[in-house]
């Protein structure tokens, strides 16, 4: 009798469990979202290091893709200089890293869209370009939520020659605007422990 009751209970439990339908499938998107929503302790040093590494990588890829577009079709490529998100590679980078990619020139020195600190940095890059001095990459914290990464474009580059026409000095700077929130979401918790 006990065996019959146990058997009935097991059959009842198994019939109540629908093992095949309504199953959550683990997709790449779900895994990415789970990793992004994990609680992480990120120090300011880790945050700045990540933004610096990503900035180097993104600015190099953005420059390569814009060069390729300019070499393929100079007229259409020049139109892309103002709106880089129309280049598929750059649009994918913006989506993947949660970053805004722009190419700035001397005309942007008076832009109200830029923070005063950014205009000062841009002015310093212009001064270096006029003096034909080498300038390096720069990472600035704009406020509590934003970081900006700047990387100068070589004056001999096709990017400067085609996108920055009408300037007295061949000058261009990549501007990558990072949100701290997006950086933290994209960081892998396992990598942070190291």
Short mmCIF file of C-alpha atoms in Angstrom, two decimals:
data_model
loop_
_atom_site.label_atom_id
_atom_site.label_comp_id
_atom_site.label_asym_id
_atom_site.label_seq_id
_atom_site.Cartn_x
_atom_site.Cartn_y
_atom_site.Cartn_z
CA UNK A 1 0.00 0.00 0.00
CA UNK A 2 2.86 2.39 0.86
CA UNK A 3 4.49 1.68 -2.50
CA UNK A 4 1.25 2.49 -4.29
CA UNK A 5 0.90 5.82 -2.44
CA UNK A 6 4.56 6.74 -3.13
CA UNK A 7 4.19 5.77 -6.78
CA UNK A 8 1.00 7.86 -7.10
CA UNK A 9 2.73 10.84 -5.45
CA UNK A 10 5.71 10.62 -7.80
CA UNK A 11 3.48 10.27 -10.87
CA UNK A 12 1.45 13.28 -9.66
CA UNK A 13 4.57 15.38 -9.20
CA UNK A 14 6.00 14.42 -12.57
CA UNK A 15 2.74 15.06 -14.39
CA UNK A 16 2.53 18.50 -12.74
CA UNK A 17 5.95 19.42 -14.08
CA UNK A 18 5.88 20.41 -17.68
CA UNK A 19 9.50 19.70 -18.58
CA UNK A 20 9.47 20.62 -22.26
CA UNK A 21 7.23 23.66 -22.75
CA UNK A 22 7.68 27.03 -21.03
CA UNK A 23 11.38 26.34 -20.58
CA UNK A 24 13.58 29.41 -20.53
CA UNK A 25 16.27 29.06 -23.11
CA UNK A 26 19.68 30.46 -22.28
CA UNK A 27 20.58 32.64 -25.21
CA UNK A 28 23.58 34.90 -25.60
CA UNK A 29 21.32 37.90 -25.04
CA UNK A 30 19.97 36.50 -21.78
CA UNK A 31 23.47 35.62 -20.55
CA UNK A 32 24.69 39.11 -21.38
CA UNK A 33 21.77 40.67 -19.52
CA UNK A 34 22.37 38.46 -16.49
CA UNK A 35 26.05 39.45 -16.39
CA UNK A 36 25.16 43.12 -16.82
CA UNK A 37 22.72 43.06 -13.92
CA UNK A 38 25.10 41.40 -11.45
CA UNK A 39 26.07 43.44 -8.46
CA UNK A 40 29.66 44.57 -8.88
CA UNK A 41 32.09 46.58 -6.83
CA UNK A 42 34.00 48.78 -9.22
CA UNK A 43 36.68 51.16 -8.02
CA UNK A 44 37.30 54.49 -9.71
CA UNK A 45 40.69 53.17 -10.88
CA UNK A 46 39.05 50.16 -12.58
CA UNK A 47 36.48 52.44 -14.18
CA UNK A 48 39.10 54.82 -15.58
CA UNK A 49 41.35 51.97 -16.72
CA UNK A 50 38.43 50.35 -18.60
CA UNK A 51 37.39 53.62 -20.24
CA UNK A 52 41.00 54.27 -21.28
CA UNK A 53 41.44 50.79 -22.79
CA UNK A 54 38.09 50.92 -24.58
CA UNK A 55 38.80 54.45 -25.80
CA UNK A 56 42.07 53.38 -27.42
CA UNK A 57 40.42 50.44 -29.11
CA UNK A 58 37.28 52.30 -30.23
CA UNK A 59 39.17 55.32 -31.61
CA UNK A 60 41.48 53.06 -33.65
CA UNK A 61 38.58 51.04 -35.06
CA UNK A 62 36.56 54.20 -35.78
CA UNK A 63 39.47 55.78 -37.63
CA UNK A 64 40.06 52.63 -39.70
CA UNK A 65 36.39 52.37 -40.67
CA UNK A 66 36.12 56.07 -41.57
CA UNK A 67 39.34 55.82 -43.64
CA UNK A 68 37.89 52.84 -45.47
CA UNK A 69 34.67 54.76 -46.24
CA UNK A 70 36.65 57.81 -47.44
CA UNK A 71 38.90 55.69 -49.66
CA UNK A 72 35.95 53.79 -51.10
CA UNK A 73 33.89 56.84 -52.01
CA UNK A 74 35.31 60.24 -51.03
CA UNK A 75 32.12 62.26 -51.68
CA UNK A 76 29.82 59.97 -49.71
CA UNK A 77 32.51 59.45 -47.09
CA UNK A 78 32.83 63.19 -46.46
CA UNK A 79 29.10 63.35 -45.67
CA UNK A 80 29.67 60.66 -43.05
CA UNK A 81 32.21 62.83 -41.19
CA UNK A 82 29.38 64.79 -39.59
CA UNK A 83 27.32 61.76 -38.59
CA UNK A 84 29.60 58.83 -37.87
CA UNK A 85 26.76 56.63 -36.63
CA UNK A 86 25.82 56.03 -40.30
CA UNK A 87 28.96 53.90 -40.64
CA UNK A 88 27.87 50.37 -39.60
CA UNK A 89 31.07 49.56 -37.68
CA UNK A 90 30.87 52.76 -35.63
CA UNK A 91 27.14 52.28 -35.00
CA UNK A 92 27.91 48.78 -33.70
CA UNK A 93 30.65 50.15 -31.43
CA UNK A 94 28.28 52.79 -30.04
CA UNK A 95 25.69 50.14 -29.28
CA UNK A 96 28.15 47.60 -27.84
CA UNK A 97 30.00 49.99 -25.53
CA UNK A 98 27.26 52.55 -24.88
CA UNK A 99 29.52 55.33 -26.16
CA UNK A 100 28.93 58.36 -28.38
CA UNK A 101 31.60 58.72 -31.10
CA UNK A 102 32.31 62.12 -32.67
CA UNK A 103 35.05 63.72 -34.75
CA UNK A 104 35.85 67.27 -33.65
CA UNK A 105 37.76 70.03 -35.40
CA UNK A 106 38.64 73.66 -34.77
CA UNK A 107 35.05 74.75 -35.49
CA UNK A 108 33.97 72.85 -32.36
CA UNK A 109 36.03 75.12 -30.08
CA UNK A 110 33.02 77.41 -29.69
CA UNK A 111 30.44 74.62 -29.47
CA UNK A 112 28.03 75.03 -26.54
CA UNK A 113 27.47 71.27 -26.72
CA UNK A 114 30.92 70.72 -25.19
CA UNK A 115 31.71 71.28 -21.53
CA UNK A 116 34.18 74.10 -20.74
CA UNK A 117 36.79 71.52 -19.72
CA UNK A 118 36.40 69.81 -23.12
CA UNK A 119 36.84 73.09 -24.99
CA UNK A 120 40.06 73.71 -23.04
CA UNK A 121 41.39 70.27 -23.96
CA UNK A 122 40.38 70.81 -27.60
CA UNK A 123 42.18 74.17 -27.58
CA UNK A 124 45.31 72.44 -26.22
CA UNK A 125 45.13 69.87 -29.04
CA UNK A 126 44.81 72.70 -31.58
CA UNK A 127 47.83 74.47 -30.07
CA UNK A 128 49.85 71.22 -30.35
CA UNK A 129 48.77 70.79 -33.96
CA UNK A 130 49.82 74.33 -34.85
CA UNK A 131 53.18 73.81 -33.12
CA UNK A 132 53.51 70.47 -34.93
CA UNK A 133 54.05 68.81 -31.55
CA UNK A 134 52.91 65.30 -30.77
CA UNK A 135 49.84 65.10 -28.55
CA UNK A 136 48.64 61.99 -26.76
CA UNK A 137 45.27 60.59 -25.84
CA UNK A 138 43.36 62.12 -22.96
CA UNK A 139 40.66 60.91 -20.55
CA UNK A 140 38.67 63.44 -18.53
CA UNK A 141 35.90 63.06 -16.00
CA UNK A 142 33.20 65.58 -16.94
CA UNK A 143 30.87 65.05 -14.00
CA UNK A 144 29.67 62.27 -11.72
CA UNK A 145 28.23 60.27 -14.62
CA UNK A 146 30.31 60.99 -17.74
CA UNK A 147 33.87 60.38 -18.95
CA UNK A 148 35.24 61.74 -22.21
CA UNK A 149 38.13 60.16 -24.11
CA UNK A 150 39.97 62.23 -26.72
CA UNK A 151 42.45 60.96 -29.28
CA UNK A 152 44.11 63.24 -31.85
CA UNK A 153 43.98 62.37 -35.54
CA UNK A 154 47.25 62.50 -37.46
CA UNK A 155 47.40 65.68 -39.62
CA UNK A 156 48.59 63.56 -42.58
CA UNK A 157 45.61 61.24 -42.27
CA UNK A 158 42.96 61.14 -45.00
CA UNK A 159 40.45 61.71 -42.18
CA UNK A 160 41.91 65.18 -41.46
CA UNK A 161 42.31 66.02 -45.13
CA UNK A 162 38.74 65.10 -46.14
CA UNK A 163 36.71 65.78 -42.99
CA UNK A 164 38.42 68.92 -41.71
CA UNK A 165 38.49 71.02 -44.86
CA UNK A 166 38.37 74.78 -44.50
CA UNK A 167 40.56 74.85 -41.38
CA UNK A 168 43.79 76.81 -41.29
CA UNK A 169 45.47 73.92 -39.43
CA UNK A 170 45.02 70.25 -40.31
CA UNK A 171 43.49 69.15 -37.05
CA UNK A 172 41.02 66.56 -35.79
CA UNK A 173 40.23 64.85 -32.49
CA UNK A 174 38.14 61.78 -31.73
CA UNK A 175 35.66 62.38 -28.91
CA UNK A 176 34.25 59.33 -27.15
CA UNK A 177 31.65 60.09 -24.51
CA UNK A 178 31.24 57.27 -21.98
CA UNK A 179 28.53 56.89 -19.36
CA UNK A 180 29.89 55.42 -16.13
CA UNK A 181 26.69 53.41 -15.77
CA UNK A 182 27.20 51.75 -19.16
CA UNK A 183 30.86 51.01 -18.41
CA UNK A 184 29.89 49.28 -15.17
CA UNK A 185 27.13 47.31 -16.92
CA UNK A 186 29.55 46.09 -19.59
CA UNK A 187 32.36 45.10 -17.22
CA UNK A 188 32.70 41.42 -16.43
CA UNK A 189 32.53 40.78 -12.67
CA UNK A 190 35.10 37.95 -12.91
CA UNK A 191 37.66 40.25 -14.53
CA UNK A 192 37.23 42.84 -11.79
CA UNK A 193 38.31 40.46 -9.06
CA UNK A 194 41.80 40.20 -10.55
#
